[in-house]
CSV table of C-alpha atoms in Angstrom, one decimal:
chain,number,residue,atom,x,y,z
A,360,MET,CA,-26.7,30.8,2.4
A,361,ARG,CA,-28.8,31.3,-0.7
A,362,ARG,CA,-31.9,33.5,-0.5
A,363,PRO,CA,-35.2,31.8,-1.2
A,364,ARG,CA,-36.4,32.3,-4.8
A,365,SER,CA,-40.0,32.6,-3.9
A,366,LEU,CA,-41.4,35.9,-2.7
A,367,GLN,CA,-43.3,34.1,0.1
A,368,GLY,CA,-40.0,32.6,1.3
A,369,ARG,CA,-38.2,35.9,1.3
A,370,LEU,CA,-41.0,37.6,3.3
A,371,LEU,CA,-41.1,34.8,5.8
A,372,LEU,CA,-37.3,34.9,6.2
A,373,SER,CA,-37.1,38.7,6.5
A,374,LEU,CA,-40.1,39.0,8.9
A,375,GLY,CA,-38.9,36.1,10.9
A,376,ALA,CA,-35.4,37.5,11.2
A,377,VAL,CA,-36.7,40.9,12.2
A,378,LEU,CA,-39.1,39.4,14.7
A,379,LEU,CA,-36.4,37.3,16.2
A,380,VAL,CA,-34.0,40.3,16.6
A,381,ILE,CA,-36.9,42.3,18.2
A,382,TRP,CA,-37.7,39.5,20.6
A,383,VAL,CA,-34.1,38.9,21.5
A,384,GLY,CA,-33.4,42.6,22.0
A,385,ALA,CA,-36.6,43.0,24.1
A,386,ALA,CA,-35.7,39.9,26.2
A,387,TRP,CA,-32.1,41.1,26.8
A,388,THR,CA,-33.3,44.7,27.7
A,389,THR,CA,-35.9,43.2,30.0
A,390,ALA,CA,-33.3,41.0,31.7
A,391,VAL,CA,-30.9,43.9,32.2
A,392,LEU,CA,-33.6,46.1,33.7
A,393,LEU,CA,-35.0,43.3,35.8
A,394,ARG,CA,-31.5,42.5,37.2
A,395,HIS,CA,-31.1,46.2,38.1
A,396,GLU,CA,-34.5,46.4,39.7
A,397,ILE,CA,-33.9,43.2,41.7
A,398,GLY,CA,-30.6,44.6,43.0
A,399,GLU,CA,-32.4,47.7,44.2
A,400,VAL,CA,-35.1,45.6,45.9
A,401,PHE,CA,-32.5,43.5,47.7
A,402,ASP,CA,-30.5,46.6,48.7
A,403,SER,CA,-33.6,48.2,50.1
A,404,SER,CA,-34.3,45.0,52.0
A,405,LEU,CA,-30.8,45.0,53.5
A,406,GLN,CA,-31.1,48.6,54.5
A,407,GLU,CA,-34.6,48.2,56.0
A,408,THR,CA,-33.4,45.2,58.0
A,409,ALA,CA,-30.3,47.0,59.4
A,410,GLN,CA,-32.3,50.1,60.3
A,411,ARG,CA,-35.0,48.0,62.1
A,412,LEU,CA,-32.5,45.7,63.9
A,413,LEU,CA,-30.1,48.5,65.1
A,414,PRO,CA,-32.5,50.2,67.7
A,415,LEU,CA,-33.4,46.8,69.1
A,416,ALA,CA,-29.8,45.7,69.4
A,417,ALA,CA,-28.9,49.0,71.0
A,418,MET,CA,-31.6,48.7,73.6
A,419,ASP,CA,-30.5,45.1,74.3
A,420,ILE,CA,-26.9,46.1,74.8
A,421,ILE,CA,-27.7,49.2,77.0
A,422,GLY,CA,-30.0,47.1,79.2
A,423,ARG,CA,-27.3,44.6,80.1
A,424,GLU,CA,-25.8,44.6,83.5
A,425,GLU,CA,-22.7,46.7,83.8
A,426,GLY,CA,-19.7,44.7,83.0
A,427,ASP,CA,-21.6,42.1,81.1
A,428,VAL,CA,-20.6,43.0,77.6
A,429,ALA,CA,-19.8,39.5,76.3
A,430,SER,CA,-20.8,38.6,72.8
A,431,GLN,CA,-24.2,37.0,72.4
A,432,ARG,CA,-25.4,34.8,69.6
A,433,LEU,CA,-29.1,34.6,69.2
A,434,GLY,CA,-30.5,31.1,69.0
A,435,ALA,CA,-32.9,29.9,66.3
A,436,ILE,CA,-36.4,29.3,67.3
A,437,HIS,CA,-36.9,26.9,64.3
A,438,GLY,CA,-34.4,25.4,62.0
A,439,HIS,CA,-34.3,27.4,58.7
A,440,ASP,CA,-31.9,28.7,56.1
A,441,GLU,CA,-30.8,32.2,57.2
A,442,LEU,CA,-30.3,34.3,54.1
A,443,LEU,CA,-29.7,37.5,55.9
A,444,THR,CA,-27.1,37.5,58.7
A,445,TYR,CA,-26.0,40.3,60.9
A,446,LEU,CA,-23.3,41.3,63.2
A,447,VAL,CA,-23.4,44.1,65.9
A,448,ARG,CA,-20.0,45.5,67.0
A,449,ASP,CA,-18.7,48.4,69.1
A,450,ASP,CA,-16.4,51.2,68.0
A,451,ARG,CA,-13.4,49.0,68.9
A,452,GLY,CA,-14.6,46.1,66.7
A,453,LYS,CA,-15.7,43.9,69.5
A,454,VAL,CA,-18.7,41.7,68.6
A,455,LEU,CA,-21.7,42.5,70.8
A,456,LEU,CA,-24.5,40.6,69.1
A,457,GLN,CA,-24.8,38.3,66.1
A,458,SER,CA,-27.4,36.1,64.4
A,459,HIS,CA,-27.3,32.4,64.9
A,460,ALA,CA,-25.9,31.6,61.4
A,461,ALA,CA,-23.5,34.6,61.2
A,462,ASP,CA,-20.0,33.7,59.9
A,463,LEU,CA,-17.5,36.2,61.2
A,464,SER,CA,-15.2,35.6,58.2
A,465,VAL,CA,-17.9,37.0,56.0
A,466,PHE,CA,-17.9,40.4,57.7
A,467,PRO,CA,-14.9,42.7,56.9
A,468,PRO,CA,-13.8,45.4,59.3
A,469,TYR,CA,-16.2,48.3,59.7
A,470,SER,CA,-15.6,51.0,57.1
A,471,GLY,CA,-18.5,53.3,57.7
A,472,PRO,CA,-22.3,53.3,57.1
A,473,GLY,CA,-23.6,52.4,53.7
A,474,PHE,CA,-23.4,49.5,51.2
A,475,GLY,CA,-20.4,47.3,50.5
A,476,ARG,CA,-19.5,44.1,48.7
A,477,THR,CA,-17.2,41.2,49.1
A,478,ALA,CA,-16.5,38.3,46.8
A,479,THR,CA,-19.5,36.4,48.1
A,480,HIS,CA,-21.8,38.8,49.9
A,481,ARG,CA,-23.6,42.1,49.6
A,482,LEU,CA,-23.3,44.2,52.8
A,483,TYR,CA,-25.0,47.2,54.5
A,484,SER,CA,-23.7,48.9,57.6
A,485,GLU,CA,-25.3,51.4,60.0
A,486,GLU,CA,-24.3,52.9,63.3
A,487,ALA,CA,-26.0,54.5,66.4
A,488,LEU,CA,-25.1,56.2,69.6
A,489,GLN,CA,-22.4,58.4,68.0
A,490,GLY,CA,-20.8,55.4,66.3
A,491,THR,CA,-20.4,53.3,69.4
A,492,ILE,CA,-22.8,50.6,68.2
A,493,ARG,CA,-22.5,49.4,64.7
A,494,ILE,CA,-24.5,46.8,62.7
A,495,THR,CA,-23.7,45.1,59.4
A,496,VAL,CA,-26.2,42.9,57.5
A,497,ALA,CA,-25.0,40.5,54.9
A,498,GLU,CA,-26.8,38.7,52.1
A,499,PRO,CA,-25.2,36.1,49.8
A,500,LEU,CA,-24.7,37.3,46.2
A,501,ALA,CA,-25.7,33.8,45.1
A,502,HIS,CA,-29.2,34.3,46.6
A,503,GLU,CA,-29.7,37.5,44.6
A,504,ALA,CA,-28.4,35.9,41.4
A,505,GLY,CA,-30.6,32.8,42.0
A,506,VAL,CA,-33.7,34.9,42.4
A,507,ALA,CA,-32.9,37.0,39.3
A,508,ARG,CA,-32.3,33.8,37.3
A,509,GLU,CA,-35.5,32.2,38.4
A,510,ILE,CA,-37.5,35.3,37.5
A,511,GLN,CA,-35.7,35.6,34.1
A,512,ILE,CA,-36.5,31.9,33.4
A,513,GLY,CA,-40.1,32.5,34.4
A,514,LEU,CA,-40.2,35.4,31.9
A,515,GLY,CA,-38.2,33.6,29.3
A,516,LEU,CA,-40.1,30.3,29.0
A,517,PRO,CA,-43.3,32.1,27.9
A,518,ILE,CA,-41.2,34.0,25.3
A,519,LEU,CA,-39.9,30.7,24.0
A,520,LEU,CA,-43.5,29.7,23.4
A,521,VAL,CA,-44.5,33.0,22.0
A,522,ILE,CA,-41.8,33.2,19.4
A,523,PRO,CA,-42.9,30.0,17.6
A,524,ALA,CA,-46.5,31.1,17.9
A,525,ALA,CA,-45.5,34.5,16.4
A,526,PHE,CA,-43.6,32.8,13.6
A,527,ALA,CA,-46.7,30.6,12.9
A,528,ALA,CA,-48.9,33.7,12.9
A,529,VAL,CA,-46.5,35.5,10.5
A,530,MET,CA,-46.5,32.4,8.2
A,531,LEU,CA,-50.3,32.3,8.1
A,532,ALA,CA,-50.5,36.0,7.5
A,533,VAL,CA,-48.0,35.9,4.7
A,534,ARG,CA,-49.7,32.9,3.1
A,535,ARG,CA,-53.0,34.6,3.3
A,536,SER,CA,-51.6,37.7,1.8
A,537,MET,CA,-50.1,35.7,-1.0
A,538,TRP,CA,-53.3,34.0,-1.9
A,539,PRO,CA,-54.2,36.5,-4.7
A,540,LEU,CA,-50.9,35.8,-6.3
A,541,ARG,CA,-51.3,32.0,-6.0
A,542,ALA,CA,-54.8,32.3,-7.5
A,543,PHE,CA,-53.4,34.5,-10.3
A,544,ARG,CA,-50.7,31.9,-11.0
A,545,GLU,CA,-53.2,29.0,-11.0
A,546,LEU,CA,-55.4,31.1,-13.4
A,547,LEU,CA,-52.5,31.4,-15.8
A,548,GLU,CA,-51.5,27.7,-15.5
A,549,THR,CA,-55.0,26.5,-16.4
A,550,ARG,CA,-55.4,28.8,-19.4
A,551,SER,CA,-55.2,27.2,-22.8
A,552,GLU,CA,-52.5,28.3,-25.2
A,553,LYS,CA,-55.4,29.5,-27.5
A,554,ASP,CA,-57.0,31.6,-24.8
A,555,LEU,CA,-55.7,35.1,-25.3
A,556,GLY,CA,-58.5,36.9,-23.4
A,557,PRO,CA,-57.6,39.4,-20.6
A,558,VAL,CA,-56.6,38.1,-17.3
A,559,ALA,CA,-58.7,39.2,-14.3
A,560,SER,CA,-56.7,41.3,-11.9
A,561,ASP,CA,-59.3,42.8,-9.5
A,562,ASP,CA,-58.1,40.9,-6.4
A,563,LEU,CA,-54.4,41.5,-7.0
A,564,PRO,CA,-52.4,43.7,-4.6
A,565,SER,CA,-51.5,47.2,-5.9
A,566,GLU,CA,-47.9,46.2,-6.2
A,567,VAL,CA,-48.6,43.4,-8.6
A,568,ALA,CA,-51.6,44.8,-10.5
A,569,PRO,CA,-49.3,46.7,-13.0
A,570,LEU,CA,-47.8,43.3,-13.9
A,571,ALA,CA,-51.2,42.0,-14.8
A,572,ALA,CA,-52.0,45.1,-16.8
A,573,THR,CA,-48.8,44.7,-18.7
A,574,LEU,CA,-49.6,41.1,-19.4
A,575,ASN,CA,-53.1,42.0,-20.6
A,576,ALA,CA,-51.6,44.6,-22.9
A,577,LEU,CA,-49.2,41.9,-24.3
A,578,LEU,CA,-52.2,39.5,-24.8
A,579,ASP,CA,-54.1,42.3,-26.6
A,580,ARG,CA,-51.2,42.7,-29.1
A,581,LEU,CA,-50.9,39.0,-29.6
A,582,ARG,CA,-54.6,38.6,-30.1
A,583,ALA,CA,-54.5,41.4,-32.7
A,584,ALA,CA,-51.6,39.9,-34.5
A,585,PHE,CA,-53.2,36.4,-34.6
A,586,ALA,CA,-56.5,38.0,-35.7
A,587,ALA,CA,-54.7,39.7,-38.6
A,588,GLU,CA,-53.2,36.4,-39.6
A,589,ARG,CA,-56.5,34.6,-39.5
A,590,SER,CA,-58.2,37.4,-41.3
A,591,LEU,CA,-55.5,37.3,-44.1
A,592,ALA,CA,-56.0,33.5,-44.5
A,593,ALA,CA,-59.8,33.8,-44.5
A,594,ASN,CA,-59.9,36.8,-46.9
A,595,THR,CA,-57.3,35.2,-49.2
A,596,ALA,CA,-59.3,31.9,-49.3
A,597,HIS,CA,-62.5,33.9,-49.9
A,598,GLU,CA,-61.1,36.0,-52.7
A,599,LEU,CA,-59.8,32.9,-54.4
A,600,ARG,CA,-63.3,31.4,-54.8
A,601,THR,CA,-64.4,33.6,-57.7
A,602,PRO,CA,-61.3,33.3,-59.9
A,603,LEU,CA,-61.1,29.5,-59.1
A,604,ALA,CA,-64.7,29.1,-60.1
A,605,GLY,CA,-64.1,31.0,-63.3
A,606,ALA,CA,-60.9,28.9,-64.1
A,607,ILE,CA,-62.9,25.7,-63.5
A,608,ALA,CA,-65.6,26.9,-65.9
A,609,GLN,CA,-62.9,27.7,-68.5
A,610,ALA,CA,-61.3,24.2,-68.1
A,611,GLN,CA,-64.7,22.6,-68.5
A,612,ARG,CA,-65.4,24.7,-71.6
A,613,ILE,CA,-62.1,23.7,-73.2
A,614,GLN,CA,-63.0,20.0,-72.7
A,615,LYS,CA,-66.3,20.5,-74.4
A,616,GLU,CA,-65.1,22.6,-77.3
A,617,THR,CA,-61.8,20.8,-78.2
A,618,GLY,CA,-61.8,17.8,-80.5
A,619,GLU,CA,-58.3,16.7,-79.6
A,620,PRO,CA,-58.2,14.0,-76.9
A,621,HIS,CA,-54.9,15.1,-75.4
A,622,ILE,CA,-56.2,18.6,-74.9
A,623,ALA,CA,-59.3,17.3,-73.3
A,624,ARG,CA,-57.2,15.3,-70.9
A,625,ARG,CA,-55.2,18.3,-70.0
A,626,GLY,CA,-58.3,20.3,-69.5
A,627,ALA,CA,-59.6,17.5,-67.1
A,628,ASP,CA,-56.4,17.6,-65.2
A,629,ILE,CA,-56.5,21.3,-64.8
A,630,GLU,CA,-60.1,21.1,-63.6
A,631,ALA,CA,-59.2,18.4,-61.0
A,632,THR,CA,-56.3,20.5,-59.8
A,633,LEU,CA,-58.4,23.6,-59.5
A,634,LYS,CA,-61.1,21.7,-57.6
A,635,ARG,CA,-58.4,20.5,-55.1
A,636,LEU,CA,-57.2,24.1,-54.8
A,637,THR,CA,-60.8,25.2,-54.1
A,638,ALA,CA,-61.2,22.5,-51.4
A,639,ARG,CA,-57.9,23.7,-49.9
A,640,ALA,CA,-59.2,27.3,-49.8
A,641,GLU,CA,-62.4,26.0,-48.1
A,642,ARG,CA,-60.3,24.3,-45.5
A,643,LEU,CA,-58.3,27.4,-44.8
A,644,MET,CA,-61.5,29.3,-44.2
A,645,GLN,CA,-62.7,26.6,-41.9
A,646,LEU,CA,-59.4,26.7,-40.0
A,647,ALA,CA,-59.6,30.5,-39.6
A,648,ARG,CA,-63.1,30.1,-38.2
A,649,ALA,CA,-62.0,27.3,-35.9
A,650,GLU,CA,-59.1,29.4,-34.5
A,651,GLY,CA,-60.7,32.8,-34.3
A,652,GLY,CA,-64.6,32.5,-34.3
A,653,ARG,CA,-67.0,32.3,-31.4
A,654,LEU,CA,-67.9,28.6,-31.1
A,655,ARG,CA,-70.3,28.7,-28.1
A,656,LEU,CA,-73.4,30.8,-28.3
A,657,ASP,CA,-75.8,32.3,-25.8
A,658,ARG,CA,-78.6,30.1,-27.1
A,659,THR,CA,-79.1,26.4,-27.7
A,660,SER,CA,-79.9,24.5,-30.9
A,661,ASP,CA,-80.6,20.9,-31.8
A,662,LEU,CA,-77.4,19.2,-33.0
A,663,ARG,CA,-79.4,16.8,-35.1
A,664,ASP,CA,-80.4,19.6,-37.5
A,665,ALA,CA,-76.8,20.6,-38.1
A,666,LEU,CA,-75.7,17.0,-38.8
A,667,ARG,CA,-78.8,16.3,-41.0
A,668,VAL,CA,-78.0,19.3,-43.2
A,669,VAL,CA,-74.4,18.2,-43.6
A,670,ILE,CA,-75.2,14.5,-44.5
A,671,ASP,CA,-78.0,15.5,-46.9
A,672,ASP,CA,-75.6,17.9,-48.7
A,673,MET,CA,-73.0,15.1,-49.0
A,674,HIS,CA,-75.5,12.6,-50.3
A,675,ARG,CA,-75.7,14.7,-53.5
A,676,SER,CA,-72.2,13.5,-54.4
A,677,VAL,CA,-72.0,10.3,-52.4
A,678,PRO,CA,-74.3,7.2,-52.9
A,679,GLN,CA,-76.9,6.7,-50.2
A,680,ASP,CA,-75.6,3.3,-49.2
A,681,ARG,CA,-72.1,4.8,-48.8
A,682,LEU,CA,-73.1,7.0,-45.9
A,683,SER,CA,-75.4,6.2,-42.9
A,684,LEU,CA,-76.6,8.5,-40.2
A,685,ARG,CA,-78.0,7.4,-36.8
A,686,MET,CA,-79.4,9.9,-34.3
A,687,PRO,CA,-81.7,9.7,-31.3
A,688,GLU,CA,-85.4,10.6,-31.6
A,689,THR,CA,-85.3,13.3,-29.0
A,690,PRO,CA,-83.5,16.6,-29.5
A,691,VAL,CA,-79.9,16.9,-28.5
A,692,MET,CA,-79.6,20.5,-27.3
A,693,SER,CA,-76.2,22.3,-27.2
A,694,ASP,CA,-74.9,25.8,-27.2
A,695,ILE,CA,-72.2,24.9,-29.7
A,696,ASP,CA,-72.4,27.0,-32.9
A,697,PRO,CA,-74.3,24.9,-35.5
A,698,ASP,CA,-71.7,26.0,-38.2
A,699,ALA,CA,-68.9,24.6,-35.9
A,700,ALA,CA,-70.7,21.3,-35.4
A,701,GLY,CA,-71.3,21.1,-39.2
A,702,ILE,CA,-67.5,21.7,-39.8
A,703,VAL,CA,-66.6,18.9,-37.4
A,704,CYS,CA,-69.1,16.5,-39.0
A,705,ARG,CA,-68.1,17.3,-42.6
A,706,ASN,CA,-64.3,17.0,-42.0
A,707,LEU,CA,-64.7,13.7,-40.1
A,708,VAL,CA,-67.0,12.3,-42.8
A,709,GLU,CA,-64.7,13.4,-45.7
A,710,ASN,CA,-61.7,11.9,-43.9
A,711,ALA,CA,-63.6,8.6,-43.6
A,712,LEU,CA,-64.7,8.6,-47.2
A,713,GLY,CA,-61.2,9.5,-48.5
A,714,HIS,CA,-59.3,6.9,-46.4
A,715,GLY,CA,-61.8,4.2,-45.7
A,716,ASN,CA,-62.8,1.0,-47.6
A,717,PRO,CA,-64.8,2.2,-50.6
A,718,SER,CA,-67.0,-0.9,-50.5
A,719,SER,CA,-68.1,-0.3,-46.9
A,720,PRO,CA,-70.4,2.4,-45.6
A,721,VAL,CA,-69.2,5.3,-43.4
A,722,GLU,CA,-71.3,5.3,-40.1
A,723,VAL,CA,-72.2,8.6,-38.5
A,724,ALA,CA,-73.8,8.4,-35.0
A,725,LEU,CA,-74.9,10.9,-32.4
A,726,ASP,CA,-76.0,9.7,-29.0
A,727,PRO,CA,-78.2,11.6,-26.6
A,728,GLY,CA,-75.2,12.8,-24.6
A,729,GLY,CA,-73.8,14.7,-27.5
A,730,LEU,CA,-71.1,12.2,-28.6
A,731,LEU,CA,-70.5,12.3,-32.3
A,732,THR,CA,-68.8,9.2,-33.7
A,733,VAL,CA,-67.7,8.7,-37.3
A,734,SER,CA,-66.3,5.3,-38.2
A,735,ASN,CA,-65.3,3.5,-41.4
A,736,ASP,CA,-63.8,0.1,-42.3
A,737,GLY,CA,-60.2,-0.2,-43.5
A,738,PRO,CA,-56.8,-1.3,-42.5
A,739,VAL,CA,-55.7,-0.7,-38.9
A,740,VAL,CA,-53.7,2.5,-38.4
A,741,PRO,CA,-50.5,2.0,-36.4
A,742,PRO,CA,-50.5,3.6,-32.9
A,743,GLU,CA,-47.5,5.8,-33.7
A,744,THR,CA,-49.3,7.2,-36.8
A,745,LEU,CA,-52.6,7.5,-35.0
A,746,ALA,CA,-50.9,9.8,-32.4
A,747,LYS,CA,-49.9,12.3,-35.1
A,748,LEU,CA,-53.0,12.3,-37.3
A,749,ALA,CA,-54.5,15.4,-35.6
A,750,GLY,CA,-51.5,17.5,-36.5
A,751,ARG,CA,-51.6,19.8,-39.5
A,752,PHE,CA,-50.7,18.3,-42.9
A,753,GLU,CA,-50.5,14.8,-41.5
A,754,ARG,CA,-51.8,11.8,-43.6
A,755,ALA,CA,-52.1,8.2,-42.7
A,756,GLY,CA,-49.8,7.1,-45.5
A,757,THR,CA,-52.6,6.2,-48.0
A,758,SER,CA,-52.7,7.3,-51.6
A,759,ALA,CA,-55.9,9.3,-51.1
A,760,ARG,CA,-55.8,12.9,-51.9
A,761,GLY,CA,-56.5,15.4,-49.2
A,762,SER,CA,-55.4,18.7,-47.6
A,763,GLY,CA,-54.0,17.1,-44.5
A,764,ILE,CA,-55.7,19.6,-42.1
A,765,GLY,CA,-59.2,18.1,-41.8
A,766,LEU,CA,-58.6,16.4,-38.5
A,767,SER,CA,-56.5,19.3,-37.3
A,768,ILE,CA,-59.5,21.6,-37.8
A,769,VAL,CA,-61.6,19.2,-35.8
A,770,SER,CA,-59.1,18.9,-33.0
A,771,THR,CA,-58.9,22.7,-32.8
A,772,ILE,CA,-62.7,23.2,-32.6
A,773,ALA,CA,-62.9,20.3,-30.0
A,774,GLU,CA,-60.2,22.0,-27.9
A,775,ARG,CA,-61.8,25.4,-28.0
A,776,ILE,CA,-65.3,24.0,-26.9
A,777,GLY,CA,-63.7,22.2,-24.0
A,778,SER,CA,-63.7,18.7,-25.5
A,779,ALA,CA,-61.2,16.5,-27.3
A,780,LEU,CA,-60.8,14.6,-30.6
A,781,THR,CA,-60.5,10.9,-29.8
A,782,LEU,CA,-59.1,8.6,-32.5
A,783,ARG,CA,-59.3,4.8,-32.4
A,784,SER,CA,-58.0,2.1,-34.7
A,785,PRO,CA,-59.3,-0.5,-34.9
A,786,ARG,CA,-62.9,0.5,-34.3
A,787,LEU,CA,-64.4,-0.1,-30.9
A,788,GLY,CA,-65.6,-3.8,-30.8
A,789,ARG,CA,-64.1,-4.5,-34.3
A,790,GLN,CA,-60.9,-6.0,-35.7
A,791,SER,CA,-60.3,-3.3,-38.4
A,792,GLY,CA,-61.2,0.2,-39.4
A,793,PHE,CA,-60.9,3.7,-38.0
A,794,GLU,CA,-63.1,5.7,-35.6
A,795,ALA,CA,-63.1,9.4,-34.6
A,796,SER,CA,-65.3,10.9,-32.0
A,797,VAL,CA,-66.0,14.3,-30.4
A,798,ARG,CA,-68.3,15.0,-27.5
A,799,PHE,CA,-70.4,18.2,-27.7
A,800,ALA,CA,-71.5,19.9,-24.5
A,801,THR,CA,-75.3,19.4,-24.1
A,802,THR,CA,-77.8,21.1,-21.9
A,803,GLY,CA,-81.2,20.2,-20.5
A,804,ASN,CA,-82.9,23.2,-22.0
A,805,VAL,CA,-86.0,22.0,-23.8
A,806,GLU,CA,-86.3,25.2,-25.9
A,807,VAL,CA,-85.4,24.2,-29.5
A,808,THR,CA,-83.8,26.7,-31.9
A,809,THR,CA,-84.3,25.7,-35.5
A,810,TRP,CA,-81.1,25.7,-37.5
A,811,PRO,CA,-81.7,26.7,-41.1
């Protein structure tokens, strides 16, 4: 038999087995002691009966007329089962008096006062008048065994009810005691893979608390390692800004100063490559912020301000009719970091501008419930491609240039704020195009924090 794998099952099996052994042992000990006590009670009854009947029998025999010593059998006043029978004899073994149900074959020859036993009866003998009158009282062994059995059954039946009740009580106690462990397991199951914060262990039993402490120490080391990786990526991207800006300026200067067309073209190619590298570095910084920064604040701000700043900045390089923004007239308050909301909006818009139909506008909409939707016209994206777009370095198969991590950044931010990035193609209610949406958590707080 295999032992249960769960700690709860092992506790139930062990406690149940111990409890069963204790109950069986107690029941067996009680039965043995009870049988012994019942035997003593019945022996005392036999002895008491013989000692009370013997003087009465002696007086009856002495009071008879001389020569009338025939055996007498007492008649029954009412019909009943006679469990105790007796026989009175003289010193020669002649029967002088007997009970009405006495069976002479049950009584062996007199062997002296005291207790005796045959195959079927328990006997007690006593004598009087210097041994000339002797009485023997007999009781069937089956009667004693039947009484003992009835008493044992009367005691055993409650035990049969108590044992399942005790098992149920043990089960409830074990399950209640295991509740902190189940809560700890559920806490770990519901944690996101990006949540490396310490695990609460206040309610854990002292035997399991060291396990939680070891787990928290491991999470601390993982958090430090991931923070070092993010810091390296962010610092590297930040340090690249200045040399990249200088290199772009040098490429632009070469284009202006050279008089040879092929050198100017090479300078333009170098400038375009450096700009793409700058955009990639910017994306790496955004990714580091999405994975490691604090995205929910202790204060609320109007999401409309963050989106308005992003769209106004993008209008400097994008025609006005290429990008439209639709927002409610009332504030949309949220505790989401405005920088994180801006990163989400910018990446979705840049993705739509880079992969959408250049002759159709990109529509940016924010509803009062905090749902940000960015949609663009274009060919329908196949479902199998759509399911992979949120992954890093995934592209929709177009010829547009891009880093391939824009939607991954949005997906990471959405997951960390308790939301999700939803992608549709075609657009909702349309036959073509692409649509991406993220719902920001909103609050009913009317206090507005102005976002610069």
